[in-house]
Amino acid sequence: MDLEPDTRVCELKSLFSAGWNRPWNVYDMESFLQYFPELRNQKYLLVENANKWDRNIGIGASEIASAANVHHAYLSRKALFQLKKRGNVPDPSTSFILEWGNTNEPLVRLLVMTLFAPLFEVVFHPSIIVAPFHPQFFCSPDDVAILANKKIRTLIEYKCPYSCVPYAEVPDHHYSQLLSNMKILQCNVALYCVWVPHELRLWCVPFNEDAWSCLYSRARQFLDDYFNADVVPPRSPTGHKLYQLYPKKSRRPPLCIPLESTPQQQTVDIELPITGTQQLEDFFVAHFETVSRWFNSELDFLYSSEQKQEQ
């Protein structure tokens, strides 16, 4: 049975009575605020209709790497300024890369939700959240989950590299995006998911205050000196390698899950490795125990490291 991604998601909801008896893809205001009570008296921070939100008033989490001049950022500071302040359109020759990601992200989300559903109490798919600490910073996370037993807020980010080559580690510009999302949502950890047709790679990335402070100060400098002053930034030097601030002892290797597919021609019509509920159930049975053991081990390592630092 060959289903469209949205149909697959609907089909998936009926699977695994033990795992899918919890709500997911929830984003009504009251449910969200039950888990994020610090925002209850600041409802203006929650933008329910993204189409009415002017993204050009500040910096989104996916743009903060450009604002802070982070290594391998999608845009330079100058290009970000021109896009936000002058309405310059990005190079149309790169639109196929965005199309690749937008087309395949529902599949990645489906695979990740299949594997992690029994571990999550609820999964929110919010629209836009404005940072409580500064009105010109905002995020639009892919997903944020609440773990069923530990009540830990977990950011979830999906990536589909057009190269079909999985990353060896979390790239600097994606690490910046994770930090910004985690800071705004007050998450201690992010589940960073990278899909290529033959493999799904998962990283458990902890929040790092030192790296965030460096990132935020550089982004604030962009806002204050250029964006709000309406001054075009000069040509940027070599990007800052923010990821170096992420302590090596805290870096962990990814969990690599093979998929029954091989890299194919880079088109949005790529044949997906999982096309029906039976295959999803088989995928769950084959990998859930490994994923559960890995994720709990990563969380134990994260919190044991935090406790050692506090001592």
Coordinates of C-alpha atoms in Angstrom, one line a residue:
M1 CA 0.0 0.0 0.0
D2 CA 1.6 3.2 -1.1
L3 CA 0.3 6.1 1.0
E4 CA 1.0 9.9 0.9
P5 CA 2.9 11.1 4.0
D6 CA -0.2 12.7 5.6
T7 CA -2.2 9.5 5.1
R8 CA 0.6 7.5 6.6
V9 CA 0.5 9.7 9.7
C10 CA -3.3 9.0 10.1
E11 CA -2.7 5.3 9.6
L12 CA 0.1 5.3 12.1
K13 CA -2.2 6.7 14.8
S14 CA -4.2 3.5 14.9
L15 CA -1.1 1.3 15.4
F16 CA 0.4 -0.1 18.6
S17 CA -2.3 0.2 21.2
A18 CA 0.4 0.3 23.9
G19 CA 2.3 3.1 22.3
W20 CA -0.2 5.3 20.6
N21 CA -2.7 5.8 23.4
R22 CA -1.1 9.2 24.1
P23 CA -1.9 12.4 22.3
W24 CA 0.5 13.7 19.8
N25 CA 0.6 16.6 17.3
V26 CA -1.2 18.6 19.9
Y27 CA -1.3 22.4 19.7
D28 CA -4.3 23.8 21.4
M29 CA -3.3 26.7 23.7
E30 CA -4.5 25.2 27.0
S31 CA -2.9 21.8 26.5
F32 CA 0.4 23.5 25.6
L33 CA 0.3 25.8 28.7
Q34 CA -0.2 22.8 31.0
Y35 CA 3.3 21.7 30.1
F36 CA 4.8 25.2 29.7
P37 CA 3.2 27.1 32.7
E38 CA 5.9 29.8 32.6
L39 CA 4.2 31.1 29.4
R40 CA 0.7 31.1 30.9
N41 CA 0.8 34.8 31.8
Q42 CA 2.6 35.7 28.6
K43 CA 0.3 34.3 26.0
Y44 CA 1.4 37.0 23.5
L45 CA 4.6 34.8 23.2
L46 CA 2.6 32.1 21.5
V47 CA 1.7 32.8 17.9
E48 CA -1.0 30.4 16.8
N49 CA -1.3 31.6 13.2
A50 CA 2.1 31.6 11.6
N51 CA 0.7 33.2 8.4
K52 CA 0.0 36.4 10.4
W53 CA 3.4 36.6 11.9
D54 CA 6.0 38.9 10.4
R55 CA 9.2 36.9 10.5
N56 CA 11.2 40.0 9.4
I57 CA 10.9 41.7 12.8
G58 CA 13.7 39.7 14.2
I59 CA 15.7 36.4 14.1
G60 CA 14.3 32.9 14.0
A61 CA 16.1 29.9 15.4
S62 CA 17.0 28.7 11.9
E63 CA 18.5 32.1 11.2
I64 CA 20.5 32.7 14.3
A65 CA 23.6 31.0 12.8
S66 CA 23.7 33.7 10.0
A67 CA 23.1 36.5 12.5
A68 CA 26.0 35.3 14.7
N69 CA 28.2 34.5 11.7
V70 CA 28.5 30.8 12.6
H71 CA 30.6 28.5 10.5
H72 CA 28.6 27.1 7.5
A73 CA 25.5 29.3 8.1
Y74 CA 23.1 29.2 5.2
L75 CA 23.4 33.0 4.7
S76 CA 26.0 35.6 5.5
R77 CA 25.1 38.4 7.8
K78 CA 24.8 40.8 4.9
A79 CA 22.5 38.4 3.0
L80 CA 20.3 37.9 6.1
F81 CA 20.1 41.7 6.5
Q82 CA 19.2 42.1 2.8
L83 CA 16.5 39.4 3.1
K84 CA 14.9 40.8 6.2
K85 CA 15.3 44.5 5.7
R86 CA 15.2 44.9 1.9
G87 CA 13.1 42.0 0.9
N88 CA 15.8 40.5 -1.3
V89 CA 14.7 37.0 -2.5
P90 CA 17.2 34.2 -1.9
D91 CA 18.9 32.6 -4.8
P92 CA 16.1 30.6 -6.6
S93 CA 18.7 28.0 -7.7
T94 CA 18.7 26.6 -4.2
S95 CA 14.9 26.2 -4.0
F96 CA 15.2 22.5 -5.0
I97 CA 17.1 21.9 -1.7
L98 CA 14.2 23.3 0.3
E99 CA 11.8 21.3 -1.7
W100 CA 13.7 18.1 -0.9
G101 CA 13.6 18.9 2.8
N102 CA 9.9 19.9 2.8
T103 CA 8.9 16.8 0.9
N104 CA 10.8 14.3 3.0
E105 CA 10.5 15.8 6.5
P106 CA 7.0 14.2 7.0
L107 CA 8.6 10.8 6.4
V108 CA 11.4 11.4 8.9
R109 CA 8.9 12.6 11.5
L110 CA 6.8 9.5 10.8
L111 CA 9.8 7.2 11.4
V112 CA 10.9 9.0 14.6
M113 CA 7.4 9.1 16.0
T114 CA 7.0 5.4 15.2
L115 CA 10.1 4.6 17.3
F116 CA 9.6 7.0 20.1
A117 CA 5.8 7.1 20.6
P118 CA 5.8 4.8 23.7
L119 CA 8.5 7.0 25.3
F120 CA 6.5 10.3 24.9
E121 CA 3.6 11.4 27.0
V122 CA 2.7 14.1 24.5
V123 CA 4.2 15.7 21.4
F124 CA 3.5 19.3 20.5
H125 CA 3.9 20.8 17.1
P126 CA 3.7 24.5 17.9
S127 CA 3.6 27.3 15.4
I128 CA 5.8 30.2 16.5
I129 CA 7.0 31.0 20.0
V130 CA 8.6 34.4 20.8
A131 CA 11.5 34.3 23.3
P132 CA 10.6 35.6 26.8
F133 CA 14.1 37.2 27.1
H134 CA 13.9 39.3 23.9
P135 CA 11.0 40.1 21.5
Q136 CA 13.1 39.9 18.4
F137 CA 14.1 36.2 18.9
F138 CA 11.6 33.5 18.1
C139 CA 11.5 29.9 17.1
S140 CA 9.2 27.5 15.2
P141 CA 10.3 24.0 16.4
D142 CA 9.6 20.9 14.4
D143 CA 8.3 19.2 17.5
V144 CA 8.7 19.3 21.3
A145 CA 8.0 16.2 23.3
I146 CA 7.4 15.5 27.0
L147 CA 8.9 12.2 28.1
A148 CA 6.4 9.9 29.7
N149 CA 8.3 9.0 32.8
K150 CA 10.8 11.7 33.5
K151 CA 8.6 14.7 32.3
I152 CA 11.7 16.0 30.5
R153 CA 11.1 18.6 27.7
T154 CA 12.8 17.3 24.6
L155 CA 13.2 19.3 21.4
I156 CA 13.0 17.3 18.2
E157 CA 14.6 18.5 15.0
Y158 CA 14.5 16.8 11.6
K159 CA 17.0 17.2 8.8
C160 CA 17.1 15.7 5.3
P161 CA 20.4 16.6 3.6
Y162 CA 20.1 16.9 -0.1
S163 CA 23.5 15.3 -0.6
C164 CA 22.1 12.0 0.8
V165 CA 25.3 11.8 2.9
P166 CA 24.6 11.6 6.6
Y167 CA 26.5 14.1 8.9
A168 CA 29.4 12.8 10.9
E169 CA 28.5 15.2 13.7
V170 CA 26.0 18.0 14.4
P171 CA 27.0 20.9 12.0
D172 CA 27.7 24.2 13.6
H173 CA 24.7 26.0 12.1
H174 CA 22.3 23.2 13.1
Y175 CA 23.8 23.2 16.6
S176 CA 23.0 27.0 16.8
Q177 CA 19.4 26.3 15.8
L178 CA 19.1 23.6 18.5
L179 CA 20.5 25.9 21.1
S180 CA 18.1 28.7 20.2
N181 CA 15.1 26.4 20.2
M182 CA 16.2 24.8 23.5
K183 CA 16.7 28.2 25.2
I184 CA 13.3 29.6 24.2
L185 CA 11.5 26.4 25.1
Q186 CA 13.6 25.7 28.2
C187 CA 14.5 22.2 27.0
N188 CA 17.6 20.4 28.5
V189 CA 18.0 18.1 25.5
A190 CA 17.3 17.9 21.8
L191 CA 16.7 14.8 19.7
Y192 CA 18.5 15.6 16.4
C193 CA 17.3 13.3 13.6
V194 CA 19.0 13.1 10.2
W195 CA 17.5 11.1 7.4
V196 CA 19.0 9.9 4.2
P197 CA 17.4 7.2 2.1
H198 CA 19.5 4.4 3.4
E199 CA 19.9 5.5 7.1
L200 CA 18.4 7.3 10.0
R201 CA 20.9 8.9 12.4
L202 CA 19.9 10.1 15.9
W203 CA 21.8 12.4 18.3
C204 CA 20.9 13.3 21.8
V205 CA 22.2 16.9 22.2
P206 CA 22.3 18.6 25.6
F207 CA 21.9 22.3 26.1
N208 CA 25.1 24.1 26.7
E209 CA 25.0 27.5 28.5
D210 CA 28.5 28.6 27.4
A211 CA 27.8 28.0 23.8
W212 CA 24.4 29.7 24.0
S213 CA 25.9 32.8 25.7
C214 CA 28.5 33.1 22.9
L215 CA 25.8 32.6 20.2
Y216 CA 23.4 35.0 21.8
S217 CA 25.9 37.8 22.3
R218 CA 27.0 37.6 18.6
A219 CA 23.3 37.6 17.4
R220 CA 22.5 40.6 19.7
Q221 CA 25.4 42.5 18.2
F222 CA 24.0 41.9 14.8
L223 CA 20.6 43.2 15.9
D224 CA 21.9 46.2 17.7
D225 CA 24.7 47.3 15.4
Y226 CA 23.1 46.5 12.0
F227 CA 19.6 45.2 12.0
N228 CA 17.9 47.8 14.3
A229 CA 20.3 50.6 13.2
D230 CA 19.4 49.8 9.5
V231 CA 23.1 49.6 8.7
V232 CA 24.3 47.0 6.1
P233 CA 26.8 44.7 7.7
P234 CA 30.3 44.5 6.2
R235 CA 31.6 41.4 4.5
S236 CA 31.9 38.8 7.3
P237 CA 35.2 37.0 8.1
T238 CA 35.4 33.3 8.3
G239 CA 32.5 31.9 10.3
H240 CA 32.8 31.2 14.0
K241 CA 33.0 27.5 14.9
L242 CA 30.5 27.5 17.7
Y243 CA 30.4 23.8 18.0
Q244 CA 34.0 23.9 19.4
L245 CA 32.4 25.3 22.6
Y246 CA 30.4 22.1 23.0
P247 CA 32.7 20.1 25.4
K248 CA 34.2 17.1 23.7
K249 CA 33.5 15.0 26.8
S250 CA 29.8 15.7 26.2
R251 CA 29.8 14.8 22.6
R252 CA 28.3 11.4 21.9
P253 CA 28.2 9.3 18.7
P254 CA 24.9 8.9 16.9
L255 CA 22.6 5.9 16.8
C256 CA 22.6 4.7 13.2
I257 CA 19.5 2.9 12.1
P258 CA 19.7 1.2 8.6
L259 CA 16.8 1.6 6.3
E260 CA 16.0 -0.8 3.5
S261 CA 16.8 1.5 0.7
T262 CA 19.8 2.9 -1.1
P263 CA 20.6 6.4 -2.2
Q264 CA 18.8 7.2 -5.4
Q265 CA 18.5 10.1 -7.8
Q266 CA 17.9 13.3 -5.9
T267 CA 14.3 14.1 -6.8
V268 CA 11.3 14.7 -4.7
D269 CA 9.8 11.5 -6.2
I270 CA 12.3 9.3 -4.4
E271 CA 10.9 5.9 -3.5
L272 CA 10.4 5.8 0.2
P273 CA 11.6 2.8 2.2
I274 CA 8.4 2.5 4.3
T275 CA 5.0 2.6 2.6
G276 CA 2.4 1.0 4.8
T277 CA 1.3 0.2 8.3
Q278 CA 2.7 -3.3 8.3
Q279 CA 6.1 -2.1 7.3
L280 CA 5.9 0.6 10.0
E281 CA 5.0 -2.1 12.6
D282 CA 7.9 -4.2 11.5
F283 CA 10.2 -1.2 11.7
F284 CA 9.0 -0.5 15.2
V285 CA 9.5 -4.2 16.3
A286 CA 12.9 -4.3 14.8
H287 CA 14.3 -1.1 16.3
F288 CA 12.3 0.0 19.3
E289 CA 14.3 -1.9 21.9
T290 CA 17.6 -0.6 20.6
V291 CA 16.3 3.0 20.4
S292 CA 14.8 2.9 23.9
R293 CA 17.9 1.5 25.4
W294 CA 20.1 4.1 23.6
F295 CA 17.9 7.1 24.5
N296 CA 17.7 6.2 28.1
S297 CA 21.5 5.7 28.2
E298 CA 22.0 9.1 26.6
L299 CA 19.7 10.7 29.2
D300 CA 21.4 9.0 32.1
F301 CA 24.8 10.2 30.8
L302 CA 23.5 13.7 30.4
Y303 CA 22.1 14.0 33.9
S304 CA 25.0 12.2 35.6
S305 CA 27.3 14.7 33.9
E306 CA 25.2 17.6 35.1
Q307 CA 25.2 16.3 38.7
K308 CA 29.0 15.9 38.6
Q309 CA 29.4 19.5 37.5
E310 CA 27.1 20.8 40.3
Q311 CA 29.2 18.9 42.8

